[in-house]
Structures are given as structure tokens and as C-alpha cells.
Tab-separated table of C-alpha atoms and ligand atoms in Angstrom:
chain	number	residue	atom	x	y	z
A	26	UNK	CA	0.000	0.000	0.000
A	27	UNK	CA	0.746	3.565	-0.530
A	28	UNK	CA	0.018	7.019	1.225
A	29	UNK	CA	-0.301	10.073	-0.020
A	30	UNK	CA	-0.550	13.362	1.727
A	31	UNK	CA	-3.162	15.838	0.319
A	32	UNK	CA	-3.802	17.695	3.281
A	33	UNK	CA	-3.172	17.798	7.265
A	34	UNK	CA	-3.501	21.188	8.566
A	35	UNK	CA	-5.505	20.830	11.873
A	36	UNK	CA	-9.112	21.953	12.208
A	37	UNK	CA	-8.303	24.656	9.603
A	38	UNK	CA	-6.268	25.399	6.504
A	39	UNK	CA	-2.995	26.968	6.753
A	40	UNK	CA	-0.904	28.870	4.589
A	41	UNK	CA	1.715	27.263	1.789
A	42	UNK	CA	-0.694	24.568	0.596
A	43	UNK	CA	-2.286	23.878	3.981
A	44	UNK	CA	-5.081	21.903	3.415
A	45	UNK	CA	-7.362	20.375	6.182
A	46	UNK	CA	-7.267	16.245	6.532
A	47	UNK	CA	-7.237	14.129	2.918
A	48	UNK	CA	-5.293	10.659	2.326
A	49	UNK	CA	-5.124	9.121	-1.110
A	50	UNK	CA	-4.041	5.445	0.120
A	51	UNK	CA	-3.481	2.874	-2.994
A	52	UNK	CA	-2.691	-0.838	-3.629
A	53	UNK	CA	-2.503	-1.687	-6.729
A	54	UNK	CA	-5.694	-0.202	-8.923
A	55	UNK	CA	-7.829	0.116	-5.586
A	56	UNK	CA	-7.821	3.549	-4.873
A	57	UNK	CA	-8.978	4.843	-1.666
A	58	UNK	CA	-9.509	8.861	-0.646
A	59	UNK	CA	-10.231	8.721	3.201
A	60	UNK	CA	-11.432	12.273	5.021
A	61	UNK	CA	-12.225	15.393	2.010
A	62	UNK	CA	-11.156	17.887	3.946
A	63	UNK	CA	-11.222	21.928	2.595
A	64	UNK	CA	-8.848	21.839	-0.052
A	65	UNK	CA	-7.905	17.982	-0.670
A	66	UNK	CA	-9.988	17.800	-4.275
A	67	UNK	CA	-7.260	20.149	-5.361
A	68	UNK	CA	-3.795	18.604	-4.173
A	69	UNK	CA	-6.062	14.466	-5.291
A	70	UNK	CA	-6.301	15.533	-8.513
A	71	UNK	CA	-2.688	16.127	-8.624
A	72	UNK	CA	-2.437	12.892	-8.503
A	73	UNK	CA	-5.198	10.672	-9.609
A	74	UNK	CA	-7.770	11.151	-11.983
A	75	UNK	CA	-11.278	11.449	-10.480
A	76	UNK	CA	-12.223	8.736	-12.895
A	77	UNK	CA	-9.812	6.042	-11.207
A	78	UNK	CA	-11.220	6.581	-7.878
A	79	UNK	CA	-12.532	3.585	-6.162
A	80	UNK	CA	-14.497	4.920	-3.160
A	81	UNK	CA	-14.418	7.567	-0.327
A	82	UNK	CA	-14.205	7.321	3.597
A	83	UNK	CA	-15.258	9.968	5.430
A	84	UNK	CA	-14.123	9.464	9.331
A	85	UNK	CA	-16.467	12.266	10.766
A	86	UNK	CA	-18.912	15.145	9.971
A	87	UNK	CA	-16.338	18.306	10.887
A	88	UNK	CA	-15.624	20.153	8.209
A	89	UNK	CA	-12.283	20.078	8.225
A	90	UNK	CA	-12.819	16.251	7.309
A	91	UNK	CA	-15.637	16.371	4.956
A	92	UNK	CA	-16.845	19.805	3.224
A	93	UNK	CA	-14.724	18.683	-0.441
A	94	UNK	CA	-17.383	16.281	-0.886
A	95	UNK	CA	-19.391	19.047	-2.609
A	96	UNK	CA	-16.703	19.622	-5.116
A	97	UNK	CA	-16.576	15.436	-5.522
A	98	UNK	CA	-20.859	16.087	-5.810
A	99	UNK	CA	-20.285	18.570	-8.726
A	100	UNK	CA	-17.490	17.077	-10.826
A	101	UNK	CA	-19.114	13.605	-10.697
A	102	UNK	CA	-22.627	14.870	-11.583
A	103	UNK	CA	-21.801	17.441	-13.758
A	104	UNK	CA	-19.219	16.527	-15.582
A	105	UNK	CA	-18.255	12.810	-15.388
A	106	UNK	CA	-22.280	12.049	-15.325
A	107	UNK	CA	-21.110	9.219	-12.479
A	108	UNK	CA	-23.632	7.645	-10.209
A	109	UNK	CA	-23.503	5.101	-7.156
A	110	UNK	CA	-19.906	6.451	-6.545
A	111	UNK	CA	-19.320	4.886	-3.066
A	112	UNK	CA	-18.714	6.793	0.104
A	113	UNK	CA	-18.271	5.224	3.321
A	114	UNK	CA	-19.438	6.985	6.023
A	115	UNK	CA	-21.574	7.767	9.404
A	116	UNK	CA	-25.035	6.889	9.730
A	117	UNK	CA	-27.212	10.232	8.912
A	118	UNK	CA	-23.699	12.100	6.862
A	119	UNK	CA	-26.137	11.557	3.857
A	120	UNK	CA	-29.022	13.638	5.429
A	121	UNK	CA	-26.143	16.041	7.470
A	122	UNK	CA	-24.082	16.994	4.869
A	123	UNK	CA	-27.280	17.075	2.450
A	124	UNK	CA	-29.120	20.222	3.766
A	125	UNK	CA	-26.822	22.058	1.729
A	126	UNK	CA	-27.428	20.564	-2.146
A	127	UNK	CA	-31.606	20.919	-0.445
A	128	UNK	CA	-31.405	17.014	-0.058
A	129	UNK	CA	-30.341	16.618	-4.230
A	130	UNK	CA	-27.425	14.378	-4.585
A	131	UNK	CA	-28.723	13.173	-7.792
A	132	UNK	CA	-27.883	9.825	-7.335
A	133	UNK	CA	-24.228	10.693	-7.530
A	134	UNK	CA	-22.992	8.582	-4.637
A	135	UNK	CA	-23.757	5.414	-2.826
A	136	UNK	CA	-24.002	5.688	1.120
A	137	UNK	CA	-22.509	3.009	3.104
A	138	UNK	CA	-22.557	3.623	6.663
A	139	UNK	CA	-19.537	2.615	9.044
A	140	UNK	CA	-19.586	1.665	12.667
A	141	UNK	CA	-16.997	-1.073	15.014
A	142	UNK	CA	-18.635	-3.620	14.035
A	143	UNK	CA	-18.507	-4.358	10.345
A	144	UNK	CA	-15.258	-4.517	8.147
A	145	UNK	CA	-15.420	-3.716	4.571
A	146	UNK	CA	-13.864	-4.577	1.986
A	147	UNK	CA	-12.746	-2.121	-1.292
A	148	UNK	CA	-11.237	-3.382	-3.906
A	149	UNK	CA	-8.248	-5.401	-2.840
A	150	UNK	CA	-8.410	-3.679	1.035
A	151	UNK	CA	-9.714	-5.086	3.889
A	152	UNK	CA	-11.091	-1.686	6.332
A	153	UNK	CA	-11.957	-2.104	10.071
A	154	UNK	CA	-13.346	0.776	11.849
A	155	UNK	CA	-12.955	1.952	15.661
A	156	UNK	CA	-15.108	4.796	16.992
A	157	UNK	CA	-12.880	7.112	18.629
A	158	UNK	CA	-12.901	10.227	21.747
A	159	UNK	CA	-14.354	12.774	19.647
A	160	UNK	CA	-17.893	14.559	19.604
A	161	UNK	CA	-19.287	13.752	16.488
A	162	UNK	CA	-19.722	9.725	15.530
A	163	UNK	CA	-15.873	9.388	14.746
A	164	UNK	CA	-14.188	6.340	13.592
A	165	UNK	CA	-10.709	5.462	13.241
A	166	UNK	CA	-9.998	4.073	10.097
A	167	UNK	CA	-7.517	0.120	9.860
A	168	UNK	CA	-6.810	-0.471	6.034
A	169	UNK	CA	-5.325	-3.982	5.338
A	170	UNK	CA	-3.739	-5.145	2.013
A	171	UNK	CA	-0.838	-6.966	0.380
A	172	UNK	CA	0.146	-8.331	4.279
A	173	UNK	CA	0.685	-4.511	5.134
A	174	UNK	CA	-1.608	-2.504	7.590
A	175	UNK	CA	-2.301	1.203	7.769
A	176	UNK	CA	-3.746	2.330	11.280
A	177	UNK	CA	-5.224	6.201	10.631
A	178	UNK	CA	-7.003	7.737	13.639
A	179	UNK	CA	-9.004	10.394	12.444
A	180	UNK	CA	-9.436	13.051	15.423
A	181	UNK	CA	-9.656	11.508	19.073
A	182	UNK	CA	-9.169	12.379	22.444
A	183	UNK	CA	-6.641	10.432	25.233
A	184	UNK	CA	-9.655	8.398	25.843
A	185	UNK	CA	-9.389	6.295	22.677
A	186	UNK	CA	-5.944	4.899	21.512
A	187	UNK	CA	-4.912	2.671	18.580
A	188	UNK	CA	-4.334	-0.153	20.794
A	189	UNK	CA	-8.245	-0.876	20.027
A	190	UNK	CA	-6.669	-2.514	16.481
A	191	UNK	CA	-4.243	-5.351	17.018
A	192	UNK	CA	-0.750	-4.446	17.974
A	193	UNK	CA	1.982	-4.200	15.371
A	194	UNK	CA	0.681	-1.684	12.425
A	195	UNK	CA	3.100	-0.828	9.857
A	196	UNK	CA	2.510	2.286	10.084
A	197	UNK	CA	-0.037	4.448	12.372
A	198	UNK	CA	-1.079	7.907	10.949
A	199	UNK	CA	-1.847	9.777	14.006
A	200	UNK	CA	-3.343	13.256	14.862
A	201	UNK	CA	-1.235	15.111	17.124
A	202	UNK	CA	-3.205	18.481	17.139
A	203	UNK	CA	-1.920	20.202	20.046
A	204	UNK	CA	1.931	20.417	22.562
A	205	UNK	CA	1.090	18.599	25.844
A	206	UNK	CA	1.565	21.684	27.960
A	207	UNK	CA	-0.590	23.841	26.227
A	208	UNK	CA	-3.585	21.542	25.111
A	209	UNK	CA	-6.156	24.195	24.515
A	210	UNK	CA	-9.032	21.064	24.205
A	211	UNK	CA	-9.930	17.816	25.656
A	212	UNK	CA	-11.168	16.185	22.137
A	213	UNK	CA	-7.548	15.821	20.226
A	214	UNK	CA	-4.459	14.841	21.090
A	215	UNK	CA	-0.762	16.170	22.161
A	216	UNK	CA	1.875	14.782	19.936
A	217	UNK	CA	3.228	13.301	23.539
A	218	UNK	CA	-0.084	11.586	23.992
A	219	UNK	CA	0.107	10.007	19.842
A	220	UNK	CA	3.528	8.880	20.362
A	221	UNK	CA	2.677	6.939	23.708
A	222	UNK	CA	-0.307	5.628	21.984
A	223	UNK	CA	1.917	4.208	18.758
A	224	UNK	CA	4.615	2.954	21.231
A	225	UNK	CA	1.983	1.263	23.504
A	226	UNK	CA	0.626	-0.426	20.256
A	227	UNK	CA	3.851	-1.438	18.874
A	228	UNK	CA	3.344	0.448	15.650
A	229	UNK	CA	6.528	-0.132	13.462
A	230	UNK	CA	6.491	3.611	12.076
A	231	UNK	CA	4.422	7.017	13.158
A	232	UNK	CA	3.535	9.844	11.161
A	233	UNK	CA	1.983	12.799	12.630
A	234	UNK	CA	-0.856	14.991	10.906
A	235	UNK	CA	-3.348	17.103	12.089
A	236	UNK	CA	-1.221	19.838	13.749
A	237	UNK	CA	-2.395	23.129	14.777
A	238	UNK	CA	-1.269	25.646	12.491
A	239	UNK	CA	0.207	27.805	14.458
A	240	UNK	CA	2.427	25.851	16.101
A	241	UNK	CA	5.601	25.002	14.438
A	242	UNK	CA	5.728	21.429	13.579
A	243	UNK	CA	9.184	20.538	14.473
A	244	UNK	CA	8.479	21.115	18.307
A	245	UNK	CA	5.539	18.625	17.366
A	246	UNK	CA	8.156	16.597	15.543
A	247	UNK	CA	10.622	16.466	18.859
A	248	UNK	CA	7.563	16.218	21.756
A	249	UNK	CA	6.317	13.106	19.732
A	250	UNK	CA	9.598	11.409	18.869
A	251	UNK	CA	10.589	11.540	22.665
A	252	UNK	CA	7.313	9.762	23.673
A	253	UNK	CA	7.279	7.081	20.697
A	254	UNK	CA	10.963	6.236	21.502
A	255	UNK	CA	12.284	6.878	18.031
A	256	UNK	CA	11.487	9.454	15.122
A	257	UNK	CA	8.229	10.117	13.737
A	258	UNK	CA	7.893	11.388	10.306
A	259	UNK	CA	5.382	14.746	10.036
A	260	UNK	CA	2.556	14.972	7.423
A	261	UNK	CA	3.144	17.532	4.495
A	262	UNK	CA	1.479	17.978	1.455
A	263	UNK	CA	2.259	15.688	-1.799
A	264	UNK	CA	4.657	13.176	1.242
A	265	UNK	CA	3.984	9.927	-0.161
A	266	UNK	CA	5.057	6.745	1.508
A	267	UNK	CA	4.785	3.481	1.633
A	268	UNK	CA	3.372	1.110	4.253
B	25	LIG	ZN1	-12.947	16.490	14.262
């Protein structure tokens, strides 16, 4: 498998290309965009065409996870004349998120709702879901192919951890929003409290996303590489890596 940055500014977009929370993550032809964040339909079609898309996750109704899905809604409609596309998401996101096309999607996706108990399988990926410490119906997000496994927590609190998926992940994506001594809310994380998490789970690798963007992102670098015991590798735009 594959992952590609397209955006991880934290709870809003920052400057130089900050866009909010989008991951392209790939194996093979199965092509999977997980959380449309403002301003990840830009940086995916830098690399993937819309038409090769396989399906859409979205972890949670913030906005900062979910509002591209109107520029998906138009391009898909409009000008690919698509319908069914899937999206995989909360119960209700359908109704939620549909107040603002008036309840008119057109037919243009295909609603799949999520929850802890049911995996699902894409293409050639297996995905397991975990709902997470966070106000909205949030759910982390276990992708499985090829013998590799991708761990991505969408937003949480300290009350949820990745040790919920088996131990071991080749690589856990982890929001680190905030500096542990200056955690201005309950509902994310500190980048000390992500690396304990990964180290406590035995995750092989941890990359950090989701920081606040007005902190600067090599103290978030240092506070979470102390607590995971070895470096962690921070989001950016366009990073891609493999699992
Ligand atoms: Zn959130």
C-alpha cells in the first residue's frame, strides 16, 4: 500500500498549501480517498484522476474532514455524469451533509454507513473501523492489504488509543493536534499523547498529521519522537510513503 498526503492542517487550513485532513491510500488499482477535507480535491487531482477513484471514507462530519465532498458532488454529476460512486461513512452524513445541495445528490454517490462492528472490503483492502474520543460519531480508520496494515485515527481524544486494532501496524497515521503543555481542548491529542499511543501499540512507524497551524511542527516533531521512543515522520502535502 501507498500514502499520499493531500492535506493535514488541523481543524483549519494553513498557509503554503495547507489543506485540512485528505489521504489518497493505494494498492494496486484500488484507490482509496479517506477524510475530504477543505482543499484535498485540489492537491487528489494532482495525482489521480477522479475517474480512477474507487471509493471515499469519510471518518467524521467536521468540516475540516468532509466539506470537499461538494466539489466530488459537482465534478461527478456534472461533468463525469457518475452515479452510485461509493462513500463510506456515518449513519445520517447523507441527510447532514445534504441540507446544503436541499437534499439533491442526484444519485451521484452510494451511502454506506460505518460503525466497530462491520469490516469492509474495497477493492483489494480489507477496512476495520474503531469509533474514537471525539464529539461527532468518529471512527478510526484500519486499512489492510498486500500483508501490510495502515492504522489512521481520524481526530480523538486520550480516551481512545490505537491499541483498540491489534498491535503491530506498519505504520499508524496519528493526529497530534496540540503540545502537551498547552492543550487548549480535551477532544484531540498532544503529539506526547500520539507517540505513547503508537509505542503502547507497537506500531513499526508514526507519522503525525493534524497539527495546529500555528504551532511550528518541528516542536511537534521532537515532543512526539521523545514519547514514541524513536522518530516520527510529520505529514506535508504531496509526502507519499509506503506502508
Ligand atoms: Zn474532528
Amino acid at each position: 500500500m501507498e500514502l499520499t498526503i493531500l492535506g493535514c492542517s488541523g481543524s483549519y487550513g494553513g498557509p503554503n498549501a495547507g489543506a485540512c485532513s485528505g489521504y489518497l491510500v493505494r494498492d494496486g488499482s484500488t484507490t482509496v480517498w479517506i477524510d475530504c477535507g477543505n482543499g484535498t480535491f485540489g492537491h487528489l487531482q494532482q495525482h489521480v484522476a477522479v475517474e480512477d477513484l474507487t471509493a471515499l471514507v469519510i471518518t467524521h462530519a467536521h468540516p475540516d474532514h468532509c466539506v470537499d465532498l461538494y466539489g466530488l458532488h459537482v465534478m461527478l454529476r456534472y461533468a463525469l455524469h457518475r452515479v452510485g460512486f461509493p462513500v463510506y461513512a456515518p449513519a445520517g452524513l447523507e441527510q447532514h451533509l445534504g441540507t446544503l445541495v436541499d437534499g439533491d445528490w442526484g444519485g451521484t454517490f452510494s451511502w454506506h454507513p460505518i460503525d466497530d462492528t462491520q469490516p469492509v472490503t474495497i477493492g483489494s483492502m480489507t477496512l476495520r473501523f474503531a469509533r474514537t474520543d471525539h464529539p461527532p460519531p468518529t471512527y478510526a480508520v484500519e486499512l489492510t492489504a498486500d500483508g501490510s496494515r495502515l492504522v489512521y485515527t481520524s481526530d480523538t481524544g486520550p480516551g481512545w488509543s490505537v491499541a483498540a486494532f491489534p498491535p503491530g501496524a506498519d505504520l499508524v497515521l496519528s493526529e497530534a493536534t496540540y503540545l502537551h503543555d498547552n492543550k487548549s481542548a480535551p477532544i484531540h491529542l498532544s503529539a506526547k499523547e500520539a507517540g505513547a499511543a503508537a509505542r503502547d501499540a507497537n506500531a513499526r512507524r508514526l507519522m503525525l498529521t493534524h497539527v495546529w497551524p500555528q504551532l511550528d511542527p518541528t516542536l511537534i516533531a521532537a515532543e512526539g519522537s521523545g514519547a514514541f521512543g524513536a522518530p516520527v515522520i510529520l505529514a506535508e502535502p504531496g509526502l507519499v510513503t509506503a506502508v
